[in-house]
Coordinates of C-alpha atoms in Angstrom, one line a residue:
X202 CA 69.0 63.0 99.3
X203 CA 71.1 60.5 101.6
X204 CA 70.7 60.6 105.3
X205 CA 74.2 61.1 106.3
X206 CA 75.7 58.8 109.0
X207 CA 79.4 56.9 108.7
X208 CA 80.2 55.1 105.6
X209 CA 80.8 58.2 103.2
X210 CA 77.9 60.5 104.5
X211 CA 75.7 57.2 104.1
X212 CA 72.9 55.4 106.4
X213 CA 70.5 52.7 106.4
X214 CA 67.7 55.1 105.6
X215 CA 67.3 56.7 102.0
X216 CA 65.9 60.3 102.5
X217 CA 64.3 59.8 98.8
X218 CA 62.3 56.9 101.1
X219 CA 60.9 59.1 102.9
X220 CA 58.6 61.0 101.4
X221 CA 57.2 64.6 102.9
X222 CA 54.3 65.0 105.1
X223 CA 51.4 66.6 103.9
X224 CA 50.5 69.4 106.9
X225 CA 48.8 72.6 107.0
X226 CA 51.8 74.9 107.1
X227 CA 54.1 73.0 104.2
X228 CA 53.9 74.9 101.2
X229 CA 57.0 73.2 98.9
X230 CA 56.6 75.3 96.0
X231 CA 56.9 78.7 98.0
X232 CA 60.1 76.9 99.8
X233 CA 62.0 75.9 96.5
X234 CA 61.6 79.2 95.4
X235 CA 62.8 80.6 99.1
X236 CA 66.2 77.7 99.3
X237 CA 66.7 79.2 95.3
X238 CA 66.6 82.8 96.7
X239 CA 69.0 82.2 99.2
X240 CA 71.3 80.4 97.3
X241 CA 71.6 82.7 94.8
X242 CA 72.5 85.3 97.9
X243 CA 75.7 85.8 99.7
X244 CA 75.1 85.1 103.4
X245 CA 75.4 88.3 105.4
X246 CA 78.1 88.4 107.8
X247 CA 75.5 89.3 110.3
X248 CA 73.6 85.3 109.8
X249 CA 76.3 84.0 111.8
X250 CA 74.7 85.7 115.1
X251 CA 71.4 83.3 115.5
X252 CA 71.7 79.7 114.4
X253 CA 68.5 80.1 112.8
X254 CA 69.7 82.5 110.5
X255 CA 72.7 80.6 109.5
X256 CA 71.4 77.3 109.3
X257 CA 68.7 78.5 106.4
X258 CA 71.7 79.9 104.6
X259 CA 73.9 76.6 104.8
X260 CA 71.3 74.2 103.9
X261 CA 70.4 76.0 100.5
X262 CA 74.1 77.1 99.7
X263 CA 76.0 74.6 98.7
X264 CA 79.5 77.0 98.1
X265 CA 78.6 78.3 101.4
X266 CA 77.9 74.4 103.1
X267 CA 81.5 73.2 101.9
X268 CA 82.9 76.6 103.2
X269 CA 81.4 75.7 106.5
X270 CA 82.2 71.8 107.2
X271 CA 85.2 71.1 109.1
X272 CA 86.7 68.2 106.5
X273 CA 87.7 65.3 107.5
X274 CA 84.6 65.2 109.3
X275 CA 84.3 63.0 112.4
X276 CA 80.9 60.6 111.9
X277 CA 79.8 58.2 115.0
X278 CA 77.4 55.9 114.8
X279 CA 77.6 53.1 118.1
X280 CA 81.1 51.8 118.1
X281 CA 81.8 52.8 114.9
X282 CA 83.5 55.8 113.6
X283 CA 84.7 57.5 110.4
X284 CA 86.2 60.6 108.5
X285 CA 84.0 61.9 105.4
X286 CA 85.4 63.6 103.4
X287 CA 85.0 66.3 100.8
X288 CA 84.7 64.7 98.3
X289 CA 82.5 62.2 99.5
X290 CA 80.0 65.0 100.6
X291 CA 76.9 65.2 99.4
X292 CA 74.4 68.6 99.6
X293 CA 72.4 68.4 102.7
X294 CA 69.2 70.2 102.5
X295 CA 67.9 69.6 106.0
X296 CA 63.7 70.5 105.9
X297 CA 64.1 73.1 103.2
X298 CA 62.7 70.5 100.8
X299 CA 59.5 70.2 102.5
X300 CA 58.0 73.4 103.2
X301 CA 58.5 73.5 107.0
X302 CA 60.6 72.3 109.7
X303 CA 59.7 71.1 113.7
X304 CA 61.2 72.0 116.5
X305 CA 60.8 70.6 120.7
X306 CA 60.8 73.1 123.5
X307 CA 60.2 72.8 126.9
X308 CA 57.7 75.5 127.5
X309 CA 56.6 78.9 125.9
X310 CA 59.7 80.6 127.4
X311 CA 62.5 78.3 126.0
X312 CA 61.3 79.7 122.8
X313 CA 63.4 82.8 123.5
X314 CA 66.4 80.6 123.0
X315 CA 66.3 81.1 119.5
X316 CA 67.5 84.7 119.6
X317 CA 69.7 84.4 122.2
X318 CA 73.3 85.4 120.4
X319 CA 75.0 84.0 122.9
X320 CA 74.2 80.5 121.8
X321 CA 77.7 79.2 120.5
X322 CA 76.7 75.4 119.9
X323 CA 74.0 73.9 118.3
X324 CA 72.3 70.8 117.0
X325 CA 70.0 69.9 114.1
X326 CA 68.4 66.4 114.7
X327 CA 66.8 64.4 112.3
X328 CA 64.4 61.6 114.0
X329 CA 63.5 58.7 112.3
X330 CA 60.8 56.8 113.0
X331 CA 61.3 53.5 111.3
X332 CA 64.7 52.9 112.1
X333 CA 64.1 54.1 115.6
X334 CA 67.1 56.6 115.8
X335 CA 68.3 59.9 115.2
X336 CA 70.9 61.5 113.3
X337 CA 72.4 64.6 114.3
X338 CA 74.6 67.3 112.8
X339 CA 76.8 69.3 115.4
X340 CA 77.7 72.8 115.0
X341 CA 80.2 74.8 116.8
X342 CA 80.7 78.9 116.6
X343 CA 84.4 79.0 117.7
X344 CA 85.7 82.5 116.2
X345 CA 81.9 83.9 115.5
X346 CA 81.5 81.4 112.8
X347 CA 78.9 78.6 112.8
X348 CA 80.6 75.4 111.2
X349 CA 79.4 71.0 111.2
X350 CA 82.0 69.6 113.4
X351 CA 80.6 66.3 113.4
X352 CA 77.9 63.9 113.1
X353 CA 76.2 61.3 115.2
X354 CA 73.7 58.7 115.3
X355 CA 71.6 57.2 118.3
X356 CA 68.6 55.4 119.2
X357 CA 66.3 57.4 120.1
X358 CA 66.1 55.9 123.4
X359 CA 69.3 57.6 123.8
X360 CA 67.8 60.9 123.2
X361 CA 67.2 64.0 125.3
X362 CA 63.2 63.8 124.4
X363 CA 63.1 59.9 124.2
X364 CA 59.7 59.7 126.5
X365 CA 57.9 62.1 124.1
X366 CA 59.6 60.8 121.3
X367 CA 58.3 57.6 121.7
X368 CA 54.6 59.1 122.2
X369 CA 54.5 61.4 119.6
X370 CA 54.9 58.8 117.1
X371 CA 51.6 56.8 118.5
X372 CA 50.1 60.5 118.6
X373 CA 50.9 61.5 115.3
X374 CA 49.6 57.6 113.5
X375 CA 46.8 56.5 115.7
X376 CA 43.7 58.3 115.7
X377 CA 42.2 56.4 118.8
X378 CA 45.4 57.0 120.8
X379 CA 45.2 60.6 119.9
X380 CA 41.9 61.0 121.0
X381 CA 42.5 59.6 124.1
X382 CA 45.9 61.4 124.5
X383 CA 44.0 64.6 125.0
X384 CA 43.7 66.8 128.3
X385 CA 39.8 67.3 129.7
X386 CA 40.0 69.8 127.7
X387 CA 42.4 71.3 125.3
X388 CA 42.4 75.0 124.9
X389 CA 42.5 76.4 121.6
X390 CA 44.2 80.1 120.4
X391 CA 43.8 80.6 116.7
X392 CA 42.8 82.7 113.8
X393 CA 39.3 84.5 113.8
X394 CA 37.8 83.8 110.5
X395 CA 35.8 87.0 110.6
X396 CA 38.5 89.4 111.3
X397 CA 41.8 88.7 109.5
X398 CA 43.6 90.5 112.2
X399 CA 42.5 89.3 115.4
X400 CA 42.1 85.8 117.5
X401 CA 39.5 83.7 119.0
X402 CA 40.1 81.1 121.9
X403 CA 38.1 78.1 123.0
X404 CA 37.6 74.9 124.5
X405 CA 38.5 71.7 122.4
X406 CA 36.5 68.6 123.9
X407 CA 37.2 64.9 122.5
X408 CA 33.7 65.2 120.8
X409 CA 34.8 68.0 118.7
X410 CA 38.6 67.2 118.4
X411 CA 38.2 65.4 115.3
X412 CA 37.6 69.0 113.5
X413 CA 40.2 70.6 115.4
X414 CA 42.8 67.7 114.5
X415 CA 46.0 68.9 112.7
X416 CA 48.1 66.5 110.2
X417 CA 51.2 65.4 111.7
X418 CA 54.5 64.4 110.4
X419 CA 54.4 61.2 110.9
X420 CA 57.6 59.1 109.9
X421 CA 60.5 61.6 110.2
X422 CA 60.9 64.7 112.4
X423 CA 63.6 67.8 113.0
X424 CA 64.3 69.3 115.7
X425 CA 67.1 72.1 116.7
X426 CA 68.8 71.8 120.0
X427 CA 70.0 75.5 121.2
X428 CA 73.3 75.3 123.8
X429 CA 73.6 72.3 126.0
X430 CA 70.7 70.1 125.7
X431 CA 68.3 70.1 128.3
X432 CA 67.1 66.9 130.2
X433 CA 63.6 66.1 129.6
X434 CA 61.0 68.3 131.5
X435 CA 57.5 67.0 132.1
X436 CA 56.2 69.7 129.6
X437 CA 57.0 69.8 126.1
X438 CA 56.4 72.6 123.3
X439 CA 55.9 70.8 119.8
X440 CA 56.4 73.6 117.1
X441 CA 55.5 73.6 113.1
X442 CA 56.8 76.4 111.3
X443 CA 56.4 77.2 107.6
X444 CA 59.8 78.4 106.1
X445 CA 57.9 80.2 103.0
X446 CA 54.7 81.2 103.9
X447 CA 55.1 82.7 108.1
X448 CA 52.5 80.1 108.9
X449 CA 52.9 78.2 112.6
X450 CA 51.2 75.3 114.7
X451 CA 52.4 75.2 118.7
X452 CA 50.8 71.8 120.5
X453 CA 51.3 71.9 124.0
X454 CA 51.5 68.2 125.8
X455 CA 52.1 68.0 130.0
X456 CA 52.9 64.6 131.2
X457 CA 50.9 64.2 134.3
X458 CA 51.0 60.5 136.4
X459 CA 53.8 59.4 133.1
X460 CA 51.1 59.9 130.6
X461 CA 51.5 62.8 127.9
X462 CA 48.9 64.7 127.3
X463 CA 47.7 67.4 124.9
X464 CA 46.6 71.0 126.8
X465 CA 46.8 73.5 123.9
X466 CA 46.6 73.8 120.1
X467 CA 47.6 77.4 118.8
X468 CA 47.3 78.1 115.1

């Protein structure tokens, strides 16, 4: 799949270039079998009211994706700018490929954003890494209709979450950094493994932080901004989600003195 930017929905990165991430909540299979569920579905007229609904729908329907591009559509990418086409379109699958998908808030209660039907513009940003920028798909609900109104690319310095951008991707590739990059200590909320429906919480140390340690998605992220984005906060709310199997990740990071740091792991 193409990374869409201007040229005829093409850009310097090749998405077949990028392979996945391994991480604990991806489950591929279980999400091929979820995109061919939905495709094979007519949207309900009801997916138009959270983003989050929609967006699953347009990503793995491609009669329903054409329906919902507004054609010629504007793509900007620095001083450059051009109109793609129908025709020159090709089926964007956002994270539906890889068994997950990422998303930044700013704290626990930004969360609720996501249900919040009010929400009438949104953006889905793919971050990459190697290239330093990020390419983002605007959407627009004008008559109670989500539709791509146009595309943009930036570097990420440019972007609403540069500063913990730009440490995430140290976080995520160096160990020693990561290690370092924790709080004194880093509380920890997850599953009790001797009762399937309850949770233990503890104390993660840099001794024991190596057992704790989640894989990361290290070379290309997504992330969703809900309404107007938000300038960056000193608190940041990384989130993993699974789209097949209900499985989630939160890492919580406060920058304290300009250095990020890790306070929380949830599983």
């Amino acid at each position: 799949m193409l990374l869409a930017s201007c040229g005829g929905h093409k850009a310097a990165v090749d998405e077949d270039e990028v392979e996945p991430d391994s991480t604990a909540v991806g489950d591929t299979v279980a999400a091929d079998s979820l995109a061919s569920e939905i495709a094979e579905t007519p949207m309900p007229k009801a997916a138009d009211e959270l983003f989050d609904d929609f967006i699953f729908n347009f990503a793995a329907n491609r009669k329903l994706q054409m329906e919902r591009i507004v054609f010629p559509l504007p793509s900007v990418n620095g001083d450059k700018k051009e109109m793609v086409d129908k025709r020159q379109w090709k089926m964007e699958y956002f994270f539906m490929r890889q068994g997950y998908y990422t998303v930044l808030f700013d704290n626990e209660r930004h969360m609720e954003v996501v249900k919040d039907t009010s929400v009438h513009h949104a953006v889905v940003e793919k971050v990459y890494f190697n290239t330093e920028s990020v390419v983002q798909y605007i959407f627009d609900r004008p008559r109670g209709a989500w539709l791509l109104t146009s595309m943009r690319t930036i570097p990420i310095s440019q972007s609403s979450n540069a500063s913990f951008l730009a440490f995430y991707h140290r976080f995520a590739n160096d160990k020693d950094f990561q290690t370092e990059s924790l709080g004194e200590t880093v509380e920890f909320v997850g599953p009790d493994p001797d009762d399937d429906f309850s949770q233990m919480e503890g104390i993660i140390t840099r001794d024991t932080w190596e057992a704790f340690a989640p894989e990361l998605p290290a070379k290309m992220l997504y992330n969703i901004i809900y309404g107007t984005p938000r300038r960056e906060t000193d608190s940041k709310l990384f989130v993993m989600r699974g789209i097949a199997n209900g499985l989630e990740m939160e890492l919580t990071f406060k920058r304290k003195q300009g250095k990020w740091l890790l306070t929380k792991l949830t599983t």
